Amino acid sequence: MSYDQSNIFARILRGDLPCKKIAEDQHTLAFEDINPQAPVHILVIPKGSYVDWSDFTCNASVVEQSAFVKMIGHVAGLAGITESGYRVISNSGNDGHQEVPHLHMHILGGGAIGPMVSRC
Ligand code: DGP
């Protein structure tokens, strides 16, 4: 799947659309999800143009991958959910129900968020 430069997260990265920023570094941006599914619902995205987890792990540099993983733990700490716990999810492709075709991790917490997923 080729990268669509008009997707919502690409527009946020270009500054065309606003977001409620939580944290940022050279390679990664974290911001609040517009439609929160838990008391804490943060999205972490790479600044590079990667469609999904497979694209990112195949094509991003080690520095980008490292920054992305570190940012997840960092924003969990900023949100105060390190001790209480949280879930990290990345939806990928049709079966994964990915809506925005720019890699993102959902960080969900701030309360008990229930069992993993329903069976298909
Ligand atoms: P997914 O299904 O994994 O692709 O989730 C996409 C998420 O993106 C969904 O939880 C809602 C969120 N989202 C969609 N549009 C916007 C937006 O314009 N701003 C923000 N902050 N989040 C958005």
mmCIF file of C-alpha atoms and ligand atoms in Angstrom:
data_model
loop_
_atom_site.group_PDB
_atom_site.id
_atom_site.type_symbol
_atom_site.label_atom_id
_atom_site.label_comp_id
_atom_site.label_asym_id
_atom_site.label_seq_id
_atom_site.Cartn_x
_atom_site.Cartn_y
_atom_site.Cartn_z
ATOM 1 C CA MET A 1 0.000 0.000 0.000
ATOM 2 C CA SER A 2 1.476 3.359 -0.988
ATOM 3 C CA TYR A 3 1.431 6.243 1.462
ATOM 4 C CA ASP A 4 -1.432 8.751 1.057
ATOM 5 C CA GLN A 5 -0.032 12.250 1.761
ATOM 6 C CA SER A 6 -3.566 13.582 2.320
ATOM 7 C CA ASN A 7 -4.375 11.382 5.338
ATOM 8 C CA ILE A 8 -5.402 13.158 8.543
ATOM 9 C CA PHE A 9 -2.198 12.477 10.461
ATOM 10 C CA ALA A 10 -0.042 13.697 7.568
ATOM 11 C CA ARG A 11 -2.089 16.907 7.665
ATOM 12 C CA ILE A 12 -1.549 17.212 11.436
ATOM 13 C CA LEU A 13 2.208 16.728 10.924
ATOM 14 C CA ARG A 14 2.256 19.468 8.261
ATOM 15 C CA GLY A 15 0.400 21.801 10.648
ATOM 16 C CA ASP A 16 -2.657 21.954 8.380
ATOM 17 C CA LEU A 17 -4.852 20.541 11.176
ATOM 18 C CA PRO A 18 -4.576 21.131 14.941
ATOM 19 C CA CYS A 19 -3.963 18.506 17.605
ATOM 20 C CA LYS A 20 -3.703 18.454 21.384
ATOM 21 C CA LYS A 21 0.013 17.697 21.592
ATOM 22 C CA ILE A 22 1.336 15.667 24.515
ATOM 23 C CA ALA A 23 4.984 15.318 23.484
ATOM 24 C CA GLU A 24 7.252 15.520 20.451
ATOM 25 C CA ASP A 25 10.798 14.766 19.435
ATOM 26 C CA GLN A 26 12.691 14.840 16.145
ATOM 27 C CA HIS A 27 11.073 11.633 14.869
ATOM 28 C CA THR A 28 7.802 11.214 16.766
ATOM 29 C CA LEU A 29 4.629 13.069 17.798
ATOM 30 C CA ALA A 30 2.146 12.147 20.548
ATOM 31 C CA PHE A 31 -1.301 13.743 20.832
ATOM 32 C CA GLU A 32 -4.769 13.104 22.234
ATOM 33 C CA ASP A 33 -7.176 10.947 20.230
ATOM 34 C CA ILE A 34 -10.144 13.016 18.996
ATOM 35 C CA ASN A 35 -12.578 10.249 19.974
ATOM 36 C CA PRO A 36 -11.250 8.813 23.245
ATOM 37 C CA GLN A 37 -12.143 5.218 24.085
ATOM 38 C CA ALA A 38 -10.721 5.427 27.637
ATOM 39 C CA PRO A 39 -9.995 8.194 30.187
ATOM 40 C CA VAL A 40 -6.480 8.348 28.714
ATOM 41 C CA HIS A 41 -6.295 7.807 24.955
ATOM 42 C CA ILE A 42 -3.126 9.049 23.315
ATOM 43 C CA LEU A 43 -1.872 8.425 19.779
ATOM 44 C CA VAL A 44 1.834 8.128 19.033
ATOM 45 C CA ILE A 45 2.901 8.547 15.396
ATOM 46 C CA PRO A 46 6.221 8.621 13.568
ATOM 47 C CA LYS A 47 6.955 11.839 11.663
ATOM 48 C CA GLY A 48 8.069 9.808 8.657
ATOM 49 C CA SER A 49 5.587 8.610 6.042
ATOM 50 C CA TYR A 50 4.817 5.028 7.100
ATOM 51 C CA VAL A 51 1.463 3.394 6.446
ATOM 52 C CA ASP A 52 1.494 0.790 9.190
ATOM 53 C CA TRP A 53 3.599 -1.331 11.507
ATOM 54 C CA SER A 54 4.899 -3.585 8.706
ATOM 55 C CA ASP A 55 5.943 -0.604 6.580
ATOM 56 C CA PHE A 56 7.621 1.016 9.591
ATOM 57 C CA THR A 57 9.548 -2.035 10.747
ATOM 58 C CA CYS A 58 10.733 -2.767 7.181
ATOM 59 C CA ASN A 59 11.617 0.763 6.118
ATOM 60 C CA ALA A 60 12.216 3.085 9.086
ATOM 61 C CA SER A 61 15.708 3.597 10.443
ATOM 62 C CA VAL A 62 16.758 2.105 13.762
ATOM 63 C CA VAL A 63 16.851 5.643 15.173
ATOM 64 C CA GLU A 64 13.227 6.280 14.130
ATOM 65 C CA GLN A 65 12.104 2.929 15.516
ATOM 66 C CA SER A 66 13.910 3.502 18.778
ATOM 67 C CA ALA A 67 12.434 7.004 19.177
ATOM 68 C CA PHE A 68 8.941 5.670 18.499
ATOM 69 C CA VAL A 69 9.144 2.893 21.085
ATOM 70 C CA LYS A 70 10.672 5.207 23.679
ATOM 71 C CA MET A 71 7.946 7.817 23.145
ATOM 72 C CA ILE A 72 5.258 5.285 24.090
ATOM 73 C CA GLY A 73 6.763 4.752 27.522
ATOM 74 C CA HIS A 74 7.470 8.465 27.886
ATOM 75 C CA VAL A 75 3.898 9.609 27.269
ATOM 76 C CA ALA A 76 2.517 6.866 29.529
ATOM 77 C CA GLY A 77 4.635 8.438 32.238
ATOM 78 C CA LEU A 78 3.429 11.956 31.377
ATOM 79 C CA ALA A 79 -0.179 10.721 31.548
ATOM 80 C CA GLY A 80 0.452 9.169 34.983
ATOM 81 C CA ILE A 81 -0.527 5.629 33.985
ATOM 82 C CA THR A 82 2.791 3.824 34.308
ATOM 83 C CA GLU A 83 1.866 2.303 37.670
ATOM 84 C CA SER A 84 -1.857 1.740 37.069
ATOM 85 C CA GLY A 85 -1.250 0.128 33.684
ATOM 86 C CA TYR A 86 -2.334 0.645 30.108
ATOM 87 C CA ARG A 87 -2.743 -1.035 26.719
ATOM 88 C CA VAL A 88 -0.836 -0.286 23.519
ATOM 89 C CA ILE A 89 -2.608 -1.177 20.263
ATOM 90 C CA SER A 90 -1.774 -0.624 16.615
ATOM 91 C CA ASN A 91 -4.493 -1.432 14.098
ATOM 92 C CA SER A 92 -3.163 -2.494 10.711
ATOM 93 C CA GLY A 93 -4.980 -2.972 7.424
ATOM 94 C CA ASN A 94 -8.532 -4.105 6.773
ATOM 95 C CA ASP A 95 -8.711 -6.973 9.247
ATOM 96 C CA GLY A 96 -7.069 -4.797 11.900
ATOM 97 C CA HIS A 97 -9.694 -2.089 11.266
ATOM 98 C CA GLN A 98 -7.138 0.643 10.569
ATOM 99 C CA GLU A 99 -8.954 3.879 9.681
ATOM 100 C CA VAL A 100 -6.064 6.320 9.271
ATOM 101 C CA PRO A 101 -3.323 5.057 6.913
ATOM 102 C CA HIS A 102 -0.381 6.512 8.856
ATOM 103 C CA LEU A 103 1.149 4.272 11.528
ATOM 104 C CA HIS A 104 -0.135 5.055 14.998
ATOM 105 C CA MET A 105 -0.095 3.413 18.387
ATOM 106 C CA HIS A 106 -3.087 3.864 20.662
ATOM 107 C CA ILE A 107 -2.195 4.166 24.354
ATOM 108 C CA LEU A 108 -5.282 3.429 26.443
ATOM 109 C CA GLY A 109 -5.566 3.656 30.224
ATOM 110 C CA GLY A 110 -6.716 5.724 33.132
ATOM 111 C CA GLY A 111 -9.156 3.006 34.256
ATOM 112 C CA ALA A 112 -9.770 -0.708 33.753
ATOM 113 C CA ILE A 113 -10.228 -1.073 30.009
ATOM 114 C CA GLY A 114 -11.565 -4.605 29.893
ATOM 115 C CA PRO A 115 -10.468 -7.769 28.156
ATOM 116 C CA MET A 116 -8.278 -7.860 25.097
ATOM 117 C CA VAL A 117 -10.625 -8.177 22.093
ATOM 118 C CA SER A 118 -13.774 -10.062 21.161
ATOM 119 C CA ARG A 119 -13.184 -13.225 19.148
ATOM 120 C CA CYS A 120 -13.866 -13.094 15.403
HETATM 121 P P1 DGP B 1 -7.475 3.487 13.739
HETATM 122 O O1 DGP B 1 -8.822 2.834 13.607
HETATM 123 O O2 DGP B 1 -6.519 2.624 14.509
HETATM 124 O O3 DGP B 1 -6.923 3.923 12.408
HETATM 125 O O4 DGP B 1 -7.692 4.765 14.642
HETATM 126 C C1 DGP B 1 -7.698 6.083 14.169
HETATM 127 C C2 DGP B 1 -7.875 6.983 15.357
HETATM 128 O O5 DGP B 1 -7.614 8.294 14.929
HETATM 129 C C3 DGP B 1 -9.269 6.980 15.966
HETATM 130 O O6 DGP B 1 -9.185 6.536 17.319
HETATM 131 C C4 DGP B 1 -9.719 8.426 15.930
HETATM 132 C C5 DGP B 1 -8.452 9.188 15.654
HETATM 133 N N1 DGP B 1 -8.610 10.365 14.831
HETATM 134 C C6 DGP B 1 -9.208 10.446 13.614
HETATM 135 N N2 DGP B 1 -9.160 11.693 13.138
HETATM 136 C C7 DGP B 1 -8.500 12.431 14.060
HETATM 137 C C8 DGP B 1 -8.124 13.805 14.148
HETATM 138 O O7 DGP B 1 -8.375 14.624 13.251
HETATM 139 N N3 DGP B 1 -7.459 14.195 15.254
HETATM 140 C C9 DGP B 1 -7.151 13.320 16.254
HETATM 141 N N4 DGP B 1 -6.498 13.801 17.313
HETATM 142 N N5 DGP B 1 -7.480 12.020 16.223
HETATM 143 C C10 DGP B 1 -8.148 11.584 15.137
#
